[in-house]
């Protein structure tokens, strides 16, 4: 008997699922490594890049995972992880990013657009991100010590005097513009906290957490950069801008459960004031501060929900009462109070001098412009 011949070279459906599973596990490993490295890299730009890479990689991983489920329909499972992935330092991360980029390229070259169009589309998007990440993270500097602080700034755990001295005014006008930008910059504590809980709680909470925590981390890096860029645009000297992270320091020796509590609680505590601040900036004609505040507020609404849900799930996963979360938050508050109580009068004096000088410099510039 004779038949018509095959007309296209195709990869088998289940082979495709296996290949995409392997790519998923690598993306997952990249997400976790980025989170874990965040506190150890000093430069804010590098922390931000790790956050962005974590988020983009989580998006790619999510799409790969869903595609594998489609290809295996009606079954819904991922193959066991077949290769051991170790990312112990920046060089190993760069190596894996490059390997992933090359494998995405090879996948696209071999793919059949007609049979496997949905994979082609998601792999092309993931490849575009990987190409950027490979460049951006080529020389990641990781320091010992936890957390690594960006030495270009005025380093002070307590980044504004009002943290230590409730009588120090939050400020109006220029002082308020500055206080708000310094707060955004100092969300570096939230960046580091999000990075660590992503790394340390993912094994307990699973992929859904990993994926949301990567977005959480990315959002906090954007909030940090909002402050950094406003302060830079006003031409304020970096060495006079305070950078600290007492909330991160307050929990860094503790169970990451408290990191989750801190991030879910202290980051969203001021949601109520954000609208009022945005209006104050609008009245000053400072559209950037106003819009940054509004976008930040949108993110925080999402984060408040992450915090509530994952704190309950974590307690549940540990066999504790999920409704006991208020105790976690109480302990968080206590840890922060202890960290604040450990500050000395010299710490207060030092940050007061720094803040007063920054307000003066900003005031002079505002008059001149
Ligand atoms: Fe934030
Ligand atoms: Fe947040």
Tab-separated table of C-alpha atoms and ligand atoms in Angstrom:
chain	number	residue	atom	x	y	z
A	1	UNK	CA	0.000	0.000	0.000
A	2	UNK	CA	1.108	3.529	-0.566
A	3	UNK	CA	0.283	6.659	1.386
A	4	UNK	CA	1.013	10.328	1.201
A	5	UNK	CA	4.273	11.208	3.007
A	6	UNK	CA	4.642	13.368	6.140
A	7	UNK	CA	4.716	17.028	5.164
A	8	UNK	CA	6.290	18.719	8.167
A	9	UNK	CA	8.957	17.866	10.700
A	10	UNK	CA	7.224	17.955	14.109
A	11	UNK	CA	8.334	17.464	17.656
A	12	UNK	CA	6.144	14.981	19.538
A	13	UNK	CA	3.535	16.384	21.871
A	14	UNK	CA	4.810	14.697	25.017
A	15	UNK	CA	8.427	15.498	24.186
A	16	UNK	CA	7.367	19.102	23.905
A	17	UNK	CA	5.755	18.917	27.335
A	18	UNK	CA	8.960	17.479	28.762
A	19	UNK	CA	11.126	20.178	27.234
A	20	UNK	CA	8.819	22.906	28.507
A	21	UNK	CA	8.818	21.319	31.987
A	22	UNK	CA	12.601	21.473	32.066
A	23	UNK	CA	12.468	25.146	31.092
A	24	UNK	CA	9.885	25.736	33.846
A	25	UNK	CA	12.129	24.293	36.575
A	26	UNK	CA	14.997	26.473	35.468
A	27	UNK	CA	12.838	29.604	35.539
A	28	UNK	CA	11.642	28.646	38.997
A	29	UNK	CA	15.233	28.237	40.164
A	30	UNK	CA	16.089	31.655	38.698
A	31	UNK	CA	13.163	33.274	40.548
A	32	UNK	CA	14.276	31.815	43.878
A	33	UNK	CA	17.941	32.670	43.340
A	34	UNK	CA	17.085	36.280	42.509
A	35	UNK	CA	15.029	36.578	45.689
A	36	UNK	CA	17.793	35.098	47.809
A	37	UNK	CA	20.457	37.367	46.305
A	38	UNK	CA	18.544	40.620	46.793
A	39	UNK	CA	19.791	41.352	50.336
A	40	UNK	CA	23.377	40.472	49.403
A	41	UNK	CA	23.906	42.871	46.546
A	42	UNK	CA	24.686	46.426	47.630
A	43	UNK	CA	23.646	48.575	44.673
A	44	UNK	CA	19.999	49.585	44.530
A	45	UNK	CA	19.970	49.185	40.750
A	46	UNK	CA	21.135	45.575	41.110
A	47	UNK	CA	18.482	44.824	43.739
A	48	UNK	CA	15.922	46.294	41.352
A	49	UNK	CA	17.192	44.239	38.428
A	50	UNK	CA	16.972	41.061	40.505
A	51	UNK	CA	13.388	41.938	41.351
A	52	UNK	CA	12.516	42.529	37.717
A	53	UNK	CA	14.209	39.320	36.607
A	54	UNK	CA	12.390	37.371	39.323
A	55	UNK	CA	9.046	38.730	38.170
A	56	UNK	CA	9.662	38.229	34.449
A	57	UNK	CA	10.942	34.723	35.082
A	58	UNK	CA	7.889	33.932	37.197
A	59	UNK	CA	5.631	35.088	34.343
A	60	UNK	CA	7.521	32.852	31.920
A	61	UNK	CA	7.406	29.941	34.355
A	62	UNK	CA	3.690	30.357	34.896
A	63	UNK	CA	3.022	30.336	31.157
A	64	UNK	CA	5.274	27.291	30.641
A	65	UNK	CA	3.522	25.419	33.420
A	66	UNK	CA	0.048	26.102	32.052
A	67	UNK	CA	1.191	25.056	28.577
A	68	UNK	CA	2.538	21.767	29.903
A	69	UNK	CA	-0.858	21.076	31.478
A	70	UNK	CA	-2.560	21.793	28.147
A	71	UNK	CA	-0.269	19.455	26.272
A	72	UNK	CA	-0.887	16.664	28.749
A	73	UNK	CA	-4.630	17.171	28.841
A	74	UNK	CA	-6.601	15.542	30.416
A	75	UNK	CA	-3.761	14.850	32.868
A	76	UNK	CA	-2.437	17.868	34.753
A	77	UNK	CA	1.063	17.312	36.043
A	78	UNK	CA	4.672	18.382	35.583
A	79	UNK	CA	7.455	15.840	35.175
A	80	UNK	CA	9.732	15.438	38.142
A	81	UNK	CA	12.638	17.830	37.972
A	82	UNK	CA	15.279	15.931	36.030
A	83	UNK	CA	18.366	18.119	36.376
A	84	UNK	CA	19.867	19.412	39.561
A	85	UNK	CA	20.069	23.198	39.463
A	86	UNK	CA	22.509	24.975	41.737
A	87	UNK	CA	22.782	28.756	41.682
A	88	UNK	CA	25.261	29.601	44.403
A	89	UNK	CA	26.604	32.908	43.125
A	90	UNK	CA	26.266	35.607	40.482
A	91	UNK	CA	28.368	33.729	37.934
A	92	UNK	CA	26.178	30.648	38.204
A	93	UNK	CA	23.078	32.797	37.823
A	94	UNK	CA	24.530	34.466	34.716
A	95	UNK	CA	25.414	31.023	33.347
A	96	UNK	CA	21.917	29.666	33.829
A	97	UNK	CA	20.296	32.767	32.308
A	98	UNK	CA	22.482	32.349	29.211
A	99	UNK	CA	21.723	28.620	28.976
A	100	UNK	CA	18.017	29.316	29.235
A	101	UNK	CA	18.270	32.003	26.537
A	102	UNK	CA	20.073	29.580	24.217
A	103	UNK	CA	17.538	26.828	24.843
A	104	UNK	CA	14.645	29.183	24.110
A	105	UNK	CA	16.334	30.120	20.829
A	106	UNK	CA	16.836	26.480	19.918
A	107	UNK	CA	13.213	25.750	20.810
A	108	UNK	CA	11.953	28.465	18.485
A	109	UNK	CA	14.169	27.301	15.652
A	110	UNK	CA	12.767	23.792	15.878
A	111	UNK	CA	9.170	24.721	16.663
A	112	UNK	CA	6.264	24.261	14.298
A	113	UNK	CA	4.209	27.433	14.395
A	114	UNK	CA	1.049	25.679	13.306
A	115	UNK	CA	1.045	22.728	15.683
A	116	UNK	CA	2.688	24.463	18.628
A	117	UNK	CA	1.759	28.129	18.166
A	118	UNK	CA	0.896	28.818	21.834
A	119	UNK	CA	4.333	27.580	22.976
A	120	UNK	CA	6.062	29.613	20.268
A	121	UNK	CA	4.361	32.749	21.460
A	122	UNK	CA	5.272	32.311	25.133
A	123	UNK	CA	8.811	31.156	24.396
A	124	UNK	CA	9.408	34.189	22.169
A	125	UNK	CA	8.313	36.509	24.995
A	126	UNK	CA	10.471	34.647	27.516
A	127	UNK	CA	13.441	34.792	25.142
A	128	UNK	CA	13.127	38.560	24.761
A	129	UNK	CA	13.225	38.938	28.568
A	130	UNK	CA	16.146	36.537	28.923
A	131	UNK	CA	18.185	38.476	26.379
A	132	UNK	CA	17.799	41.615	28.492
A	133	UNK	CA	18.432	39.806	31.797
A	134	UNK	CA	21.656	38.232	30.522
A	135	UNK	CA	23.014	41.710	29.781
A	136	UNK	CA	21.660	43.329	32.943
A	137	UNK	CA	22.949	40.694	35.370
A	138	UNK	CA	26.286	39.977	33.693
A	139	UNK	CA	28.273	41.429	36.576
A	140	UNK	CA	26.261	40.934	39.710
A	141	UNK	CA	28.228	41.865	42.796
A	142	UNK	CA	27.353	39.848	45.899
A	143	UNK	CA	28.765	40.792	49.263
A	144	UNK	CA	28.951	38.804	52.471
A	145	UNK	CA	26.968	40.309	55.277
A	146	UNK	CA	23.285	40.775	55.508
A	147	UNK	CA	21.949	43.146	54.295
A	148	UNK	CA	24.415	44.749	51.864
A	149	UNK	CA	23.876	48.510	51.826
A	150	UNK	CA	24.568	50.917	48.981
A	151	UNK	CA	27.507	52.972	50.257
A	152	UNK	CA	26.858	55.913	47.935
A	153	UNK	CA	24.104	56.999	50.340
A	154	UNK	CA	24.142	58.352	53.893
A	155	UNK	CA	23.751	55.056	55.734
A	156	UNK	CA	21.547	55.155	58.793
A	157	UNK	CA	19.282	52.307	59.921
A	158	UNK	CA	16.691	54.912	60.909
A	159	UNK	CA	16.215	56.919	57.763
A	160	UNK	CA	14.283	59.917	59.143
A	161	UNK	CA	14.281	61.438	62.648
A	162	UNK	CA	10.557	60.883	63.181
A	163	UNK	CA	11.142	57.132	63.474
A	164	UNK	CA	13.063	57.794	66.701
A	165	UNK	CA	11.520	61.088	67.767
A	166	UNK	CA	7.719	61.286	67.437
A	167	UNK	CA	7.922	65.067	67.927
A	168	UNK	CA	9.930	65.524	64.747
A	169	UNK	CA	7.338	66.750	62.219
A	170	UNK	CA	6.490	64.639	59.178
A	171	UNK	CA	6.564	67.988	57.408
A	172	UNK	CA	4.729	70.101	54.885
A	173	UNK	CA	5.695	71.550	51.537
A	174	UNK	CA	9.268	70.728	50.584
A	175	UNK	CA	9.792	68.715	53.759
A	176	UNK	CA	6.786	66.559	52.845
A	177	UNK	CA	8.013	66.097	49.267
A	178	UNK	CA	11.361	64.965	50.648
A	179	UNK	CA	9.963	62.782	53.410
A	180	UNK	CA	7.800	60.977	50.904
A	181	UNK	CA	10.635	60.428	48.414
A	182	UNK	CA	12.947	59.250	51.208
A	183	UNK	CA	10.223	56.822	52.342
A	184	UNK	CA	9.929	55.430	48.844
A	185	UNK	CA	13.701	55.043	48.521
A	186	UNK	CA	13.823	53.335	51.903
A	187	UNK	CA	11.373	50.704	50.798
A	188	UNK	CA	14.667	48.929	50.268
A	189	UNK	CA	13.699	47.141	53.516
A	190	UNK	CA	10.564	45.872	51.766
A	191	UNK	CA	12.623	44.820	48.739
A	192	UNK	CA	14.966	42.803	50.934
A	193	UNK	CA	12.135	41.338	52.956
A	194	UNK	CA	10.203	40.335	49.827
A	195	UNK	CA	13.355	38.769	48.340
A	196	UNK	CA	14.026	36.690	51.405
A	197	UNK	CA	10.510	35.443	51.960
A	198	UNK	CA	10.283	34.551	48.280
A	199	UNK	CA	13.415	32.448	48.652
A	200	UNK	CA	12.713	30.987	52.075
A	201	UNK	CA	8.947	30.426	52.120
A	202	UNK	CA	8.484	29.094	48.575
A	203	UNK	CA	9.466	25.520	49.511
A	204	UNK	CA	6.707	25.507	52.147
A	205	UNK	CA	4.040	27.360	50.171
A	206	UNK	CA	4.509	26.177	46.595
A	207	UNK	CA	4.387	27.691	43.134
A	208	UNK	CA	1.356	29.947	43.579
A	209	UNK	CA	3.161	31.736	46.391
A	210	UNK	CA	6.419	31.897	44.431
A	211	UNK	CA	4.688	33.549	41.539
A	212	UNK	CA	2.864	36.159	43.660
A	213	UNK	CA	5.887	36.814	45.840
A	214	UNK	CA	7.954	37.538	42.705
A	215	UNK	CA	5.448	40.206	41.695
A	216	UNK	CA	5.468	41.524	45.265
A	217	UNK	CA	9.254	41.813	45.142
A	218	UNK	CA	9.173	43.539	41.757
A	219	UNK	CA	6.566	46.046	42.991
A	220	UNK	CA	8.682	46.955	46.009
A	221	UNK	CA	11.707	47.538	43.764
A	222	UNK	CA	9.597	49.938	41.695
A	223	UNK	CA	8.547	51.830	44.828
A	224	UNK	CA	12.193	52.092	45.873
A	225	UNK	CA	13.172	53.385	42.426
A	226	UNK	CA	10.342	55.946	42.475
A	227	UNK	CA	11.998	57.583	45.481
A	228	UNK	CA	15.492	57.242	44.042
A	229	UNK	CA	14.521	58.858	40.759
A	230	UNK	CA	12.592	61.762	42.293
A	231	UNK	CA	15.504	62.597	44.586
A	232	UNK	CA	17.934	62.391	41.659
A	233	UNK	CA	15.736	64.527	39.434
A	234	UNK	CA	15.721	67.238	42.119
A	235	UNK	CA	19.505	67.159	41.910
A	236	UNK	CA	20.043	66.248	45.569
A	237	UNK	CA	23.477	64.791	46.344
A	238	UNK	CA	23.285	61.041	46.942
A	239	UNK	CA	25.752	61.188	49.839
A	240	UNK	CA	23.304	63.403	51.758
A	241	UNK	CA	20.297	61.129	51.284
A	242	UNK	CA	19.600	58.718	54.157
A	243	UNK	CA	19.285	55.012	53.412
A	244	UNK	CA	18.516	52.416	56.048
A	245	UNK	CA	16.343	49.467	56.801
A	246	UNK	CA	15.498	49.102	60.487
A	247	UNK	CA	12.366	47.053	59.768
A	248	UNK	CA	14.392	44.485	57.835
A	249	UNK	CA	16.996	44.493	60.601
A	250	UNK	CA	14.230	43.935	63.163
A	251	UNK	CA	13.341	40.507	61.747
A	252	UNK	CA	16.495	39.382	59.932
A	253	UNK	CA	17.464	36.838	62.597
A	254	UNK	CA	13.906	35.554	62.935
A	255	UNK	CA	11.699	32.996	61.217
A	256	UNK	CA	10.697	34.290	57.725
A	257	UNK	CA	7.109	34.065	58.992
A	258	UNK	CA	7.836	37.437	60.605
A	259	UNK	CA	9.246	38.780	57.354
A	260	UNK	CA	5.913	37.972	55.746
A	261	UNK	CA	4.144	39.661	58.668
A	262	UNK	CA	6.309	42.782	58.374
A	263	UNK	CA	5.789	43.086	54.637
A	264	UNK	CA	2.070	42.457	54.809
A	265	UNK	CA	1.581	44.805	57.717
A	266	UNK	CA	4.069	47.677	57.808
A	267	UNK	CA	3.936	48.245	54.070
A	268	UNK	CA	0.194	48.669	54.006
A	269	UNK	CA	-0.289	50.436	57.338
A	270	UNK	CA	-0.249	53.853	55.688
A	271	UNK	CA	-2.569	53.098	52.788
A	272	UNK	CA	-5.126	55.415	54.391
A	273	UNK	CA	-2.798	58.427	54.205
A	274	UNK	CA	-1.740	57.946	50.610
A	275	UNK	CA	-4.770	59.581	49.058
A	276	UNK	CA	-4.410	62.619	51.293
A	277	UNK	CA	-0.692	62.877	50.418
A	278	UNK	CA	-1.404	62.534	46.708
A	279	UNK	CA	-3.796	65.489	47.045
A	280	UNK	CA	-1.186	67.536	48.894
A	281	UNK	CA	1.308	66.927	46.060
A	282	UNK	CA	-1.299	67.849	43.499
A	283	UNK	CA	-1.820	71.161	45.297
A	284	UNK	CA	1.954	71.797	45.113
A	285	UNK	CA	1.984	71.039	41.387
A	286	UNK	CA	4.302	68.053	42.012
A	287	UNK	CA	2.692	65.650	39.552
A	288	UNK	CA	5.457	63.046	39.856
A	289	UNK	CA	5.078	62.600	43.602
A	290	UNK	CA	1.312	62.580	43.175
A	291	UNK	CA	1.261	59.891	40.483
A	292	UNK	CA	3.951	57.763	42.136
A	293	UNK	CA	1.790	57.800	45.262
A	294	UNK	CA	-1.310	56.767	43.351
A	295	UNK	CA	0.370	53.883	41.532
A	296	UNK	CA	2.042	52.769	44.748
A	297	UNK	CA	-1.356	52.797	46.400
A	298	UNK	CA	-2.773	50.507	43.709
A	299	UNK	CA	0.085	48.045	44.326
A	300	UNK	CA	-0.352	48.155	48.096
A	301	UNK	CA	-4.010	47.244	47.826
A	302	UNK	CA	-2.899	44.054	46.099
A	303	UNK	CA	-0.164	43.479	48.677
A	304	UNK	CA	-2.542	43.777	51.617
A	305	UNK	CA	-4.454	40.881	50.110
A	306	UNK	CA	-1.265	38.838	49.558
A	307	UNK	CA	-0.268	39.441	53.181
A	308	UNK	CA	-3.577	38.346	54.684
A	309	UNK	CA	-3.888	35.260	52.501
A	310	UNK	CA	-0.313	33.941	52.751
A	311	UNK	CA	0.040	34.526	56.454
A	312	UNK	CA	-3.043	32.362	57.024
A	313	UNK	CA	-1.843	29.706	54.570
A	314	UNK	CA	1.583	29.550	56.140
A	315	UNK	CA	0.160	29.078	59.623
A	316	UNK	CA	-2.129	26.389	58.259
A	317	UNK	CA	0.752	24.639	56.470
A	318	UNK	CA	2.593	24.548	59.783
A	319	UNK	CA	-0.330	22.995	61.598
A	320	UNK	CA	-1.169	26.178	63.481
A	321	UNK	CA	-4.435	28.065	63.724
A	322	UNK	CA	-4.700	30.275	60.613
A	323	UNK	CA	-6.709	32.762	62.649
A	324	UNK	CA	-3.775	33.292	64.993
A	325	UNK	CA	-2.218	35.780	62.550
A	326	UNK	CA	-2.831	38.771	64.860
A	327	UNK	CA	-0.251	37.256	67.207
A	328	UNK	CA	2.288	37.205	64.394
A	329	UNK	CA	1.669	40.897	63.771
A	330	UNK	CA	1.953	41.670	67.480
A	331	UNK	CA	5.335	39.977	67.525
A	332	UNK	CA	6.320	41.997	64.438
A	333	UNK	CA	5.433	45.227	66.206
A	334	UNK	CA	7.379	44.124	69.230
A	335	UNK	CA	10.452	43.304	67.114
A	336	UNK	CA	10.326	46.762	65.538
A	337	UNK	CA	9.895	48.403	68.955
A	338	UNK	CA	12.964	46.526	70.190
A	339	UNK	CA	15.003	47.615	67.179
A	340	UNK	CA	13.941	51.241	67.728
A	341	UNK	CA	14.703	50.962	71.450
A	342	UNK	CA	18.252	49.854	70.602
A	343	UNK	CA	18.923	53.210	68.905
A	344	UNK	CA	21.187	55.600	70.796
A	345	UNK	CA	20.869	59.394	71.254
A	346	UNK	CA	23.851	59.644	68.874
A	347	UNK	CA	21.851	57.779	66.189
A	348	UNK	CA	19.038	60.316	66.545
A	349	UNK	CA	21.429	63.251	66.447
A	350	UNK	CA	23.122	61.912	63.340
A	351	UNK	CA	19.926	61.374	61.353
A	352	UNK	CA	18.475	64.687	62.548
A	353	UNK	CA	21.539	66.532	61.253
A	354	UNK	CA	21.305	64.672	57.958
A	355	UNK	CA	17.562	65.306	57.498
A	356	UNK	CA	17.800	68.993	58.447
A	357	UNK	CA	20.659	69.494	55.986
A	358	UNK	CA	18.752	67.721	53.232
A	359	UNK	CA	15.685	69.915	53.779
A	360	UNK	CA	17.956	73.026	53.681
A	361	UNK	CA	19.672	71.948	50.465
A	362	UNK	CA	16.324	71.176	48.840
A	363	UNK	CA	14.886	74.522	49.979
A	364	UNK	CA	17.808	76.426	48.434
A	365	UNK	CA	17.339	74.587	45.159
A	366	UNK	CA	13.612	75.192	45.129
A	367	UNK	CA	14.148	78.934	45.615
A	368	UNK	CA	16.725	79.093	42.863
A	369	UNK	CA	14.770	77.237	40.228
B	1	LIG	FE1	5.857	49.345	48.662
B	2	LIG	FE1	3.984	46.680	49.371
